[in-house]
XYZ file of C-alpha atoms in Angstrom:
413
model
C 68.586 16.089 -21.223
C 69.588 13.636 -23.932
C 67.001 11.409 -25.791
C 69.684 8.735 -26.079
C 70.310 6.870 -22.783
C 73.778 6.139 -21.745
C 74.798 2.501 -22.490
C 76.130 2.411 -18.950
C 72.715 3.234 -17.333
C 71.575 0.823 -14.632
C 69.405 -1.989 -15.869
C 67.514 -2.199 -12.533
C 65.695 0.933 -11.365
C 64.328 0.641 -7.795
C 60.710 1.311 -6.803
C 61.001 4.406 -4.725
C 58.844 4.095 -1.601
C 57.049 7.041 0.020
C 58.743 8.714 2.941
C 56.468 10.062 5.691
C 56.834 13.813 5.897
C 57.940 14.354 2.246
C 55.779 15.048 -0.787
C 56.826 16.229 -4.254
C 55.579 17.800 -7.415
C 57.157 19.014 -10.661
C 56.072 21.471 -13.338
C 57.290 23.315 -16.433
C 58.220 26.983 -15.595
C 59.866 27.635 -18.989
C 63.281 28.556 -17.467
C 65.102 27.293 -20.537
C 63.681 23.994 -21.807
C 60.444 23.719 -23.737
C 58.154 20.790 -23.506
C 59.577 19.308 -20.216
C 59.484 19.772 -16.531
C 62.223 22.093 -15.099
C 61.161 22.819 -11.487
C 60.835 20.558 -8.470
C 59.043 21.412 -5.250
C 59.546 19.084 -2.245
C 57.292 19.947 0.884
C 58.672 18.804 4.205
C 56.761 18.408 7.467
C 57.344 20.703 10.387
C 60.342 19.575 12.481
C 62.382 18.394 9.467
C 66.149 18.828 10.049
C 68.630 19.584 7.290
C 72.294 19.216 6.496
C 74.299 20.191 3.475
C 77.735 20.117 1.825
C 78.541 22.400 -1.061
C 81.161 23.289 -3.728
C 84.420 24.811 -2.614
C 84.502 26.845 -5.748
C 85.524 30.368 -5.152
C 82.753 31.497 -7.543
C 79.650 29.828 -6.064
C 76.210 30.194 -7.361
C 73.534 32.439 -5.557
C 71.542 29.302 -4.413
C 74.665 27.784 -2.834
C 75.226 31.085 -0.880
C 71.542 31.079 0.119
C 71.649 27.559 1.494
C 74.888 28.147 3.319
C 73.433 31.179 5.008
C 70.302 29.231 6.092
C 71.838 25.856 7.058
C 72.739 26.956 10.572
C 69.106 27.002 11.529
C 68.975 23.290 10.935
C 65.281 23.453 9.938
C 63.704 23.023 6.472
C 60.079 23.036 5.180
C 60.624 23.106 1.474
C 63.115 22.450 -1.360
C 62.961 24.185 -4.725
C 65.205 22.972 -7.611
C 65.241 24.341 -11.129
C 67.108 23.112 -14.176
C 68.233 25.078 -17.267
C 69.751 27.946 -15.404
C 72.436 27.766 -12.590
C 71.857 31.259 -11.300
C 75.607 31.550 -11.070
C 77.787 34.562 -11.842
C 74.608 36.642 -11.874
C 75.556 39.244 -9.238
C 72.872 41.239 -7.383
C 70.254 39.928 -9.741
C 71.035 36.449 -8.803
C 70.768 37.201 -5.136
C 67.366 38.897 -5.700
C 66.316 35.843 -7.684
C 66.970 33.527 -4.662
C 65.201 35.798 -2.284
C 62.143 36.029 -4.514
C 62.034 32.291 -5.230
C 62.207 31.493 -1.433
C 59.462 34.054 -0.647
C 57.196 32.617 -3.349
C 57.794 29.066 -2.035
C 57.269 30.068 1.564
C 53.928 31.732 0.761
C 52.927 28.585 -1.064
C 53.939 26.164 1.627
C 53.140 28.177 4.617
C 56.521 28.653 6.175
C 59.381 31.288 6.515
C 61.661 31.950 3.507
C 64.666 30.884 5.688
C 63.078 27.441 5.846
C 63.182 27.090 2.004
C 66.294 25.526 0.432
C 67.281 26.183 -3.144
C 69.309 24.601 -5.925
C 69.734 25.566 -9.561
C 71.581 23.938 -12.374
C 72.236 24.760 -16.032
C 73.872 27.572 -17.891
C 76.234 29.867 -15.865
C 76.118 33.607 -16.317
C 72.499 34.066 -17.455
C 70.030 35.890 -15.140
C 67.303 33.653 -13.703
C 63.769 35.170 -14.098
C 62.436 34.068 -10.723
C 59.021 35.622 -11.614
C 58.426 32.491 -13.623
C 57.996 30.575 -10.337
C 55.057 32.870 -9.249
C 51.922 30.835 -9.668
C 53.789 27.734 -10.533
C 54.993 27.070 -6.996
C 51.568 27.949 -5.553
C 49.982 25.397 -7.870
C 52.576 22.828 -7.107
C 52.087 23.132 -3.275
C 48.554 21.810 -3.797
C 49.600 18.956 -6.045
C 52.531 17.317 -4.146
C 52.329 13.572 -3.721
C 54.494 11.120 -1.722
C 55.380 8.777 -4.598
C 56.572 10.942 -7.391
C 60.267 10.287 -7.000
C 61.095 9.496 -10.642
C 59.308 12.633 -11.896
C 61.253 14.674 -9.439
C 64.642 13.137 -10.611
C 63.746 13.839 -14.173
C 62.852 17.450 -13.509
C 66.362 18.316 -12.225
C 68.254 16.830 -15.240
C 70.281 18.869 -17.755
C 72.624 16.947 -19.956
C 71.914 13.722 -17.994
C 70.606 10.810 -20.100
C 68.663 8.996 -17.264
C 67.161 9.926 -13.798
C 69.308 8.853 -10.842
C 67.579 7.422 -7.834
C 68.559 5.103 -4.991
C 66.732 3.810 -1.812
C 67.362 1.723 1.220
C 65.289 0.587 4.271
C 66.734 -0.467 7.561
C 65.709 -0.849 11.202
C 66.403 1.997 13.687
C 65.288 0.975 17.120
C 61.910 -0.707 16.782
C 61.057 1.104 13.525
C 61.742 0.671 9.880
C 63.194 3.840 8.440
C 63.615 4.676 4.697
C 66.411 6.612 2.900
C 65.633 7.927 -0.567
C 68.048 9.827 -2.741
C 68.182 11.460 -6.191
C 71.017 13.081 -8.045
C 71.841 14.806 -11.344
C 75.158 15.327 -13.031
C 76.915 14.294 -16.219
C 79.443 17.005 -16.867
C 81.499 19.644 -15.007
C 82.030 17.114 -12.229
C 85.065 16.989 -9.954
C 83.356 17.181 -6.680
C 84.823 18.866 -3.749
C 82.348 18.387 -0.800
C 79.447 17.256 -3.011
C 78.365 16.614 -6.533
C 76.471 18.690 -9.050
C 73.052 18.311 -7.271
C 71.853 15.491 -5.037
C 69.161 15.332 -2.355
C 68.691 12.681 0.342
C 65.465 12.212 2.376
C 64.783 10.031 5.411
C 62.014 9.712 8.092
C 64.680 8.873 10.685
C 64.612 11.308 13.744
C 68.154 12.723 13.518
C 69.179 16.211 14.717
C 70.708 18.590 12.337
C 74.148 18.409 13.873
C 74.245 14.693 13.748
C 72.918 14.631 10.153
C 75.628 17.088 9.202
C 78.315 14.947 10.569
C 76.897 11.815 8.769
C 76.727 13.688 5.479
C 80.180 15.191 5.703
C 81.632 11.779 6.368
C 79.550 9.977 3.779
C 80.588 12.130 0.790
C 84.284 11.417 1.144
C 84.285 7.977 -0.481
C 81.240 8.436 -2.588
C 80.650 11.794 -4.382
C 84.125 13.119 -3.609
C 85.670 9.957 -5.223
C 83.934 10.628 -8.555
C 85.207 12.756 -11.412
C 84.019 13.121 -14.978
C 86.152 15.895 -16.478
C 88.068 17.515 -13.659
C 85.892 20.579 -13.525
C 84.278 21.482 -10.256
C 80.861 23.193 -10.684
C 79.898 26.527 -9.214
C 76.642 24.833 -8.045
C 77.611 21.639 -6.287
C 74.941 21.000 -3.689
C 74.170 17.933 -1.622
C 71.359 18.345 0.968
C 69.932 15.775 3.352
C 66.593 16.059 5.131
C 65.298 14.105 8.012
C 61.541 14.370 8.772
C 61.716 12.459 12.086
C 58.275 10.825 11.342
C 59.662 7.336 12.167
C 59.733 8.412 15.887
C 56.073 7.783 16.160
C 56.772 4.080 15.157
C 59.470 3.651 17.798
C 62.588 5.069 16.211
C 64.887 6.681 18.799
C 65.860 10.237 18.410
C 69.477 10.545 17.420
C 71.502 13.500 18.510
C 75.136 12.156 17.855
C 76.494 10.776 14.747
C 78.525 8.291 16.884
C 75.450 6.763 18.458
C 75.808 2.988 18.197
C 72.233 2.562 17.361
C 72.951 4.229 13.943
C 75.401 1.566 12.827
C 72.986 -0.157 10.352
C 71.507 3.223 9.215
C 74.922 4.730 8.462
C 75.912 1.735 6.332
C 72.694 2.106 4.371
C 73.091 5.939 4.146
C 76.659 5.494 2.761
C 75.302 2.827 0.272
C 72.688 5.263 -1.110
C 75.385 7.968 -1.557
C 77.758 5.490 -3.236
C 75.025 4.282 -5.574
C 74.064 7.770 -6.674
C 77.768 8.656 -7.193
C 78.393 5.689 -9.364
C 75.301 6.583 -11.473
C 76.828 9.984 -12.007
C 79.927 8.308 -13.316
C 77.934 6.071 -15.484
C 76.245 9.120 -17.098
C 79.340 11.020 -17.797
C 78.767 13.145 -20.991
C 79.434 10.915 -23.974
C 80.595 7.997 -21.737
C 80.884 4.580 -23.084
C 83.064 3.052 -20.382
C 82.770 3.115 -16.560
C 86.409 3.181 -15.086
C 87.226 2.172 -11.536
C 90.730 3.218 -10.506
C 92.260 1.594 -7.387
C 95.590 2.683 -6.086
C 97.221 0.534 -3.290
C 100.457 0.399 -1.570
C 100.612 4.213 -1.192
C 102.139 5.992 1.707
C 98.664 7.036 2.887
C 95.022 7.030 1.849
C 95.318 10.800 0.998
C 98.309 10.029 -1.247
C 96.470 7.277 -2.981
C 93.451 9.555 -3.574
C 95.604 12.189 -5.229
C 97.196 9.591 -7.571
C 93.947 7.982 -8.417
C 92.409 11.371 -9.284
C 95.519 12.244 -11.358
C 94.831 9.141 -13.394
C 91.078 9.606 -13.478
C 91.366 13.227 -14.732
C 94.001 12.570 -17.383
C 92.604 13.136 -20.863
C 95.194 10.788 -22.341
C 94.191 7.918 -19.958
C 90.477 8.558 -20.633
C 90.857 8.687 -24.389
C 92.989 5.557 -24.379
C 90.135 3.770 -22.547
C 87.724 5.193 -25.098
C 89.955 3.638 -27.828
C 90.119 0.350 -25.931
C 93.827 0.611 -25.697
C 95.528 -0.550 -22.535
C 98.146 2.170 -22.724
C 99.894 1.720 -19.313
C 102.383 4.417 -20.367
C 99.812 6.985 -19.832
C 98.935 5.619 -16.456
C 102.607 5.811 -15.552
C 102.584 9.310 -16.588
C 99.555 10.241 -14.490
C 101.174 8.548 -11.410
C 104.403 10.440 -11.961
C 102.750 13.840 -12.311
C 100.579 13.642 -9.164
C 103.451 14.909 -6.975
C 102.956 12.047 -4.517
C 105.644 9.376 -3.447
C 106.079 6.858 -6.087
C 108.943 4.500 -7.177
C 109.034 3.694 -10.874
C 110.830 0.367 -10.255
C 108.207 -0.861 -7.652
C 105.215 0.099 -9.860
C 102.719 -2.494 -11.067
C 99.733 -1.757 -13.252
C 96.730 -3.962 -14.125
C 93.745 -3.563 -16.524
C 90.636 -5.691 -15.623
C 92.815 -7.971 -13.531
C 95.510 -8.462 -16.138
C 98.956 -7.208 -15.051
C 100.536 -5.288 -17.851
C 103.398 -3.627 -16.198
C 105.559 -4.681 -13.353
C 108.668 -3.205 -11.566
C 109.314 -0.520 -14.066
C 108.722 -2.465 -17.223
C 106.257 -4.287 -19.307
C 105.060 -7.460 -17.631
C 106.970 -10.533 -18.882
C 103.708 -12.447 -19.493
C 102.037 -9.557 -21.361
C 99.682 -10.781 -24.086
C 98.349 -8.109 -26.469
C 95.354 -10.186 -27.563
C 94.276 -10.926 -24.134
C 94.455 -7.325 -22.981
C 92.801 -5.998 -26.066
C 89.850 -8.363 -25.489
C 89.505 -7.262 -21.913
C 89.450 -3.572 -22.930
C 86.298 -4.089 -24.942
C 84.328 -4.569 -21.759
C 81.996 -1.707 -20.675
C 83.546 -1.530 -17.197
C 87.354 -1.124 -16.990
C 89.322 -1.531 -13.780
C 92.734 0.018 -13.470
C 94.751 -1.086 -10.474
C 97.990 0.584 -9.632
C 100.257 -0.997 -6.890
C 102.901 1.350 -5.644
C 104.666 -0.969 -3.202
C 105.365 1.776 -0.698
C 102.903 1.395 2.114
C 99.450 0.562 3.068
C 97.554 3.485 1.695
C 94.610 2.608 -0.585
C 91.865 4.411 -2.306
C 89.200 4.049 -5.106
C 87.923 6.528 -7.581
C 85.295 6.278 -10.324
C 85.346 7.951 -13.694
C 84.470 7.424 -17.328
C 86.126 7.560 -20.728
C 86.498 10.744 -22.845
C 84.815 10.435 -26.206
C 84.041 12.676 -29.233
C 80.510 12.956 -27.909
C 81.755 14.799 -24.810
C 83.162 17.532 -27.143
C 79.910 17.638 -29.182
C 77.724 18.038 -26.083
C 79.873 20.862 -24.569
C 80.637 22.615 -27.868
C 76.860 23.020 -28.377
C 75.809 23.541 -24.767
C 74.601 27.059 -25.055
C 73.314 26.938 -28.604
């Protein structure tokens, strides 16, 4: 957790309302950091349903494996998150740590260990001493409150420079329902089914299968369309919890993601995911520029996504943006290496709305001074028009600065 807040941090932080059926508390367990909170406990009412998506890394963390194994039950009573240690690449010791943590939490909350969901973030390869949770979780279970969302978001931070939260309130049937979310992530981010860590809570009455469908669809154009450095974490976890408390106020129980009554809810749900994903991009390690990449005119949306990711993950593109250089040649390179259909002589490239390249050459109206001035903005838009079809996609990333190297060069020391 950095003491210097990213210049791209949102200027407006929402007031996070309480959600019926959810209470939270944080504490310092001394996992790695000194003088700050590093463990979060969320207690969920009986009947809370759960859905989740996780990293596709072939080297997943022990908490990811734990959550995958318990997800089929569709029920949750508690969430425990720790920062400072990812409990990844820790073998049998890591699996024992997850079991012990879940048992301690279950005893504290009064539920079964299988109803406890876990997430860990931090250093990979170091054993997690789960005995540090003994006593801490028991105390936290008596201290949880419904309004401590910002404290919760801070407790799960590692190299993040600001807590990431988002909220929305919509009508479902006759009732108002709330969606609250938090996320952490600033490096090792090239999501594949989720982001580093993110947790969504709602009081809407939605069954686990329907919630799972909503979540899986929602990540595709939000968290899965963000990259910081092209590295997918071992710990990527996105969990959604629905307490169902709004049913007592007239919200209908939803059992199908396609239920037409969900239309407004789905829009708000996706907006919360998109908001959190953008905050992750804004907090990229060492970032000074938020970069939006739009690829249009591709042969398909999938093709546009691959090309956009090729651009977003290019160190040469990202360092050019950091240097405020509209180097379209590097964008051409990234398009060409993506392995997707592209025609050099149909290609157009724009930076912040200024076309710099067109039909395989520099744009005839190119003005170096105009473009240089545009590149000084904190948000940079790169648009690539392929001229081949109707496929379009959008990806968010950030620039690559010397600070990124400094942060990661000293990460374990």
